[in-house]
PDB file of C-alpha atoms in Angstrom:
ATOM      1  CA  MET V 615     -22.601  30.589 109.000  1.00 91.00           C
ATOM      2  CA  LYS V 616     -21.137  33.767 109.572  1.00 96.00           C
ATOM      3  CA  ILE V 617     -18.732  35.835 106.887  1.00 97.00           C
ATOM      4  CA  ARG V 618     -17.109  38.743 108.777  1.00 97.00           C
ATOM      5  CA  ILE V 619     -13.668  40.685 108.911  1.00 97.00           C
ATOM      6  CA  ALA V 620     -10.992  38.257 109.975  1.00 97.00           C
ATOM      7  CA  LYS V 621      -9.669  39.277 113.489  1.00 97.00           C
ATOM      8  CA  LYS V 622      -5.729  38.540 114.230  1.00 97.00           C
ATOM      9  CA  GLU V 623      -6.356  34.999 115.857  1.00 97.00           C
ATOM     10  CA  ASP V 624      -7.892  33.965 112.526  1.00 97.00           C
ATOM     11  CA  VAL V 625      -5.008  33.838 111.244  1.00 97.00           C
ATOM     12  CA  ASN V 626      -3.345  30.042 112.275  1.00 96.00           C
ATOM     13  CA  GLN V 627      -6.874  28.951 110.681  1.00 95.00           C
ATOM     14  CA  VAL V 628      -6.577  30.453 108.107  1.00 95.00           C
ATOM     15  CA  TRP V 629      -2.862  29.457 107.203  1.00 93.00           C
ATOM     16  CA  ASN V 630      -3.333  26.616 107.919  1.00 92.00           C
ATOM     17  CA  ILE V 631      -6.226  25.739 105.537  1.00 92.00           C
ATOM     18  CA  GLY V 632      -4.783  28.068 102.936  1.00 89.00           C
ATOM     19  CA  ASN V 633      -0.999  26.285 103.738  1.00 85.00           C
ATOM     20  CA  ASN V 634      -2.488  23.130 101.993  1.00 83.00           C
ATOM     21  CA  VAL V 635      -4.666  24.207  98.741  1.00 78.00           C
ATOM     22  CA  SER V 636      -2.226  23.038  96.420  1.00 73.00           C
ATOM     23  CA  GLU V 637      -4.325  25.128  93.722  1.00 73.00           C
ATOM     24  CA  PHE V 638      -2.056  28.425  95.912  1.00 67.00           C
ATOM     25  CA  ARG V 639       0.843  27.532  94.210  1.00 64.00           C
ATOM     26  CA  THR V 640       2.021  29.656  91.581  1.00 62.00           C
ATOM     27  CA  ALA V 641       5.860  28.197  90.936  1.00 61.00           C
ATOM     28  CA  GLU V 642       8.010  25.516  92.340  1.00 65.00           C
ATOM     29  CA  ASN V 643      10.216  28.448  93.944  1.00 61.00           C
ATOM     30  CA  VAL V 644       7.236  29.914  95.723  1.00 57.00           C
ATOM     31  CA  VAL V 645       5.523  29.471  98.637  1.00 56.00           C
ATOM     32  CA  ILE V 646       2.309  27.614  97.972  1.00 71.00           C
ATOM     33  CA  PHE V 647       0.149  30.211 100.174  1.00 80.00           C
ATOM     34  CA  TRP V 648       1.063  33.743 102.477  1.00 86.00           C
ATOM     35  CA  PRO V 649       2.729  33.658 105.314  1.00 88.00           C
ATOM     36  CA  LYS V 650       1.187  34.227 108.358  1.00 92.00           C
ATOM     37  CA  GLU V 651       3.263  37.208 109.080  1.00 93.00           C
ATOM     38  CA  THR V 652       2.116  38.664 106.079  1.00 93.00           C
ATOM     39  CA  LEU V 653      -1.575  37.516 106.872  1.00 95.00           C
ATOM     40  CA  GLU V 654      -1.481  39.243 110.496  1.00 96.00           C
ATOM     41  CA  ASN V 655      -0.034  42.492 108.364  1.00 95.00           C
ATOM     42  CA  CYS V 656      -3.768  41.851 106.376  1.00 96.00           C
ATOM     43  CA  ILE V 657      -6.028  42.539 109.575  1.00 96.00           C
ATOM     44  CA  ASN V 658      -7.419  45.865 109.947  1.00 94.00           C
ATOM     45  CA  LYS V 659      -5.537  47.322 106.403  1.00 95.00           C
ATOM     46  CA  ASP V 660      -8.066  49.751 104.378  1.00 94.00           C
ATOM     47  CA  ASP V 661      -5.896  48.412 100.939  1.00 96.00           C
ATOM     48  CA  ILE V 662      -7.428  44.583 101.975  1.00 97.00           C
ATOM     49  CA  LEU V 663     -11.242  42.744 102.802  1.00 97.00           C
ATOM     50  CA  PHE V 664      -9.708  39.711 104.750  1.00 97.00           C
ATOM     51  CA  TYR V 665     -12.950  38.050 105.469  1.00 98.00           C
ATOM     52  CA  VAL V 666     -13.063  34.524 107.729  1.00 98.00           C
ATOM     53  CA  VAL V 667     -16.220  32.848 107.443  1.00 97.00           C
ATOM     54  CA  GLU V 668     -17.245  30.660 110.474  1.00 96.00           C
ATOM     55  CA  THR V 669     -19.667  28.225 111.550  1.00 93.00           C
ATOM     56  CA  GLU V 670     -19.851  26.267 115.008  1.00 92.00           C
ATOM     57  CA  ASN V 671     -16.300  28.690 115.829  1.00 90.00           C
ATOM     58  CA  LYS V 672     -14.474  26.891 112.828  1.00 95.00           C
ATOM     59  CA  ILE V 673     -13.049  28.612 110.259  1.00 97.00           C
ATOM     60  CA  ILE V 674     -14.207  27.491 107.178  1.00 97.00           C
ATOM     61  CA  GLY V 675     -13.153  30.182 104.477  1.00 96.00           C
ATOM     62  CA  PHE V 676     -11.895  32.886 103.147  1.00 96.00           C
ATOM     63  CA  SER V 677     -11.418  35.686 101.331  1.00 96.00           C
ATOM     64  CA  ILE V 678      -8.700  38.469 100.826  1.00 96.00           C
ATOM     65  CA  VAL V 679      -9.369  40.975  98.339  1.00 97.00           C
ATOM     66  CA  ASN V 680      -6.654  43.596  97.527  1.00 96.00           C
ATOM     67  CA  LEU V 681      -8.103  47.311  96.978  1.00 97.00           C
ATOM     68  CA  ASN V 682      -5.971  49.918  94.936  1.00 96.00           C
ATOM     69  CA  LYS V 683      -8.703  52.961  95.768  1.00 95.00           C
ATOM     70  CA  SER V 684      -6.377  54.889  93.644  1.00 95.00           C
ATOM     71  CA  LEU V 685      -7.434  52.875  90.535  1.00 95.00           C
ATOM     72  CA  GLY V 686     -10.883  52.428  91.563  1.00 95.00           C
ATOM     73  CA  LYS V 687     -10.012  48.823  91.154  1.00 96.00           C
ATOM     74  CA  ALA V 688      -9.778  45.550  93.857  1.00 97.00           C
ATOM     75  CA  GLU V 689      -8.486  42.320  92.983  1.00 95.00           C
ATOM     76  CA  ILE V 690     -10.086  38.809  94.192  1.00 95.00           C
ATOM     77  CA  GLU V 691      -6.799  37.409  95.251  1.00 91.00           C
ATOM     78  CA  ASN V 692      -8.668  34.337  97.640  1.00 90.00           C
ATOM     79  CA  ILE V 693     -11.707  33.108  97.722  1.00 93.00           C
ATOM     80  CA  TYR V 694     -12.085  29.362  99.376  1.00 92.00           C
ATOM     81  CA  VAL V 695     -14.300  27.309 100.767  1.00 94.00           C
ATOM     82  CA  LEU V 696     -13.787  23.422 102.729  1.00 94.00           C
ATOM     83  CA  PRO V 697     -14.443  21.616  99.774  1.00 92.00           C
ATOM     84  CA  GLU V 698     -16.495  19.749 102.518  1.00 93.00           C
ATOM     85  CA  TYR V 699     -18.468  22.716 102.891  1.00 94.00           C
ATOM     86  CA  ARG V 700     -18.782  23.671  98.618  1.00 89.00           C
ATOM     87  CA  LYS V 701     -22.029  23.226  97.259  1.00 85.00           C
ATOM     88  CA  ASN V 702     -24.095  25.753  99.981  1.00 88.00           C
ATOM     89  CA  LYS V 703     -23.319  28.848  98.062  1.00 93.00           C
ATOM     90  CA  ILE V 704     -20.854  30.068 100.585  1.00 95.00           C
ATOM     91  CA  GLY V 705     -18.834  30.841  97.955  1.00 93.00           C
ATOM     92  CA  THR V 706     -21.447  33.085  96.488  1.00 94.00           C
ATOM     93  CA  ALA V 707     -22.493  35.040  99.752  1.00 96.00           C
ATOM     94  CA  ILE V 708     -18.550  35.774 100.663  1.00 96.00           C
ATOM     95  CA  LEU V 709     -18.936  37.212  96.675  1.00 96.00           C
ATOM     96  CA  ASP V 710     -21.886  39.106  97.638  1.00 96.00           C
ATOM     97  CA  GLU V 711     -20.462  40.456 100.704  1.00 97.00           C
ATOM     98  CA  ILE V 712     -17.286  41.288  98.979  1.00 97.00           C
ATOM     99  CA  LEU V 713     -19.181  43.140  95.866  1.00 96.00           C
ATOM    100  CA  GLN V 714     -21.334  45.314  98.174  1.00 97.00           C
ATOM    101  CA  GLU V 715     -19.046  46.435  99.758  1.00 97.00           C
ATOM    102  CA  LEU V 716     -17.035  47.294  97.349  1.00 97.00           C
ATOM    103  CA  LYS V 717     -20.006  48.779  95.778  1.00 96.00           C
ATOM    104  CA  ASN V 718     -20.504  50.977  99.030  1.00 96.00           C
ATOM    105  CA  ARG V 719     -16.963  52.053  98.553  1.00 96.00           C
ATOM    106  CA  LYS V 720     -17.206  53.668  95.363  1.00 96.00           C
ATOM    107  CA  TYR V 721     -14.626  50.819  93.554  1.00 96.00           C
ATOM    108  CA  ASN V 722     -15.048  50.850  89.801  1.00 95.00           C
ATOM    109  CA  ASN V 723     -13.908  47.292  88.518  1.00 94.00           C
ATOM    110  CA  VAL V 724     -13.177  43.802  89.944  1.00 95.00           C
ATOM    111  CA  ASN V 725     -10.719  41.571  88.911  1.00 91.00           C
ATOM    112  CA  CYS V 726      -9.300  37.921  89.906  1.00 89.00           C
ATOM    113  CA  LEU V 727      -7.450  35.183  88.581  1.00 80.00           C
ATOM    114  CA  ALA V 728      -9.770  32.470  88.870  1.00 76.00           C
ATOM    115  CA  ASP V 729      -7.745  29.346  87.027  1.00 73.00           C
ATOM    116  CA  GLU V 730     -10.324  26.556  89.238  1.00 76.00           C
ATOM    117  CA  ALA V 731     -12.868  28.578  89.742  1.00 83.00           C
ATOM    118  CA  THR V 732     -14.347  29.826  86.241  1.00 85.00           C
ATOM    119  CA  GLU V 733     -17.047  28.790  85.912  1.00 86.00           C
ATOM    120  CA  PHE V 734     -18.305  30.166  89.314  1.00 88.00           C
ATOM    121  CA  TYR V 735     -16.585  33.791  88.741  1.00 88.00           C
ATOM    122  CA  GLU V 736     -18.585  33.647  85.477  1.00 89.00           C
ATOM    123  CA  LYS V 737     -21.735  33.245  86.978  1.00 89.00           C
ATOM    124  CA  TYR V 738     -21.552  36.632  88.354  1.00 86.00           C
ATOM    125  CA  GLY V 739     -21.073  38.436  84.987  1.00 89.00           C
ATOM    126  CA  PHE V 740     -17.027  37.838  84.891  1.00 89.00           C
ATOM    127  CA  THR V 741     -15.727  37.703  81.524  1.00 88.00           C
ATOM    128  CA  LYS V 742     -12.831  35.346  81.109  1.00 85.00           C
ATOM    129  CA  GLY V 743     -10.073  37.922  79.688  1.00 80.00           C
ATOM    130  CA  LYS V 744      -7.010  36.390  77.769  1.00 78.00           C
ATOM    131  CA  ASP V 745      -4.902  33.539  78.776  1.00 73.00           C
ATOM    132  CA  PHE V 746      -1.181  34.273  80.194  1.00 69.00           C
ATOM    133  CA  ALA V 747       1.106  32.704  81.787  1.00 69.00           C
ATOM    134  CA  TRP V 748       1.779  33.868  85.885  1.00 67.00           C
ATOM    135  CA  MET V 749       4.894  35.422  86.160  1.00 69.00           C
ATOM    136  CA  ASP V 750       6.388  36.825  89.725  1.00 68.00           C
ATOM    137  CA  ILE V 751       9.651  37.102  91.310  1.00 70.00           C
ATOM    138  CA  ALA V 752       9.850  36.380  95.338  1.00 70.00           C
ATOM    139  CA  LEU V 753      11.866  39.864  96.321  1.00 74.00           C
ATOM    140  CA  SER V 754      11.939  38.024 100.189  1.00 74.00           C
ATOM    141  CA  ASP V 755      13.268  34.378 101.695  1.00 70.00           C
ATOM    142  CA  ASN V 756       9.435  35.384 103.525  1.00 68.00           C
ATOM    143  CA  PHE V 757       8.051  33.707  99.496  1.00 59.00           C
ATOM    144  CA  LYS V 758      10.770  32.129  98.596  1.00 63.00           C
ATOM    145  CA  ARG V 759       9.839  27.696  99.493  1.00 64.00           C
ATOM    146  CA  GLY V 760      12.335  26.454 101.595  1.00 61.00           C
TER     147      GLY V 760
END
């Protein structure tokens, strides 16, 4: 297993994985997962950490972290590992990689939305905040369900 920075040629595999995960759905009228163009835009950017996990040249997981350098804050958008590879500490390895990189970059705070993964993050010391409604609006046709 290897965790590495995502490359443009990884986008199709990541999109195929993410687009089939119902937990990523936030609203009925919004796409389930990031559009391919958005994922491509995340490659080699200063404001995004985009990792993939691969084994035997197959991507089995990924993470996307949104960085706000001005606020010293990061938000974990996604950590996902294919179900058949879970229980092998891969999610833990990804989160370790993310947190170490954020510490190296002197970030002060990390948050995430963890509907299905609350216990996973709590084991790391993340604290559960107040319940709230997820609100969004699609400003681009790329994010509207067709």
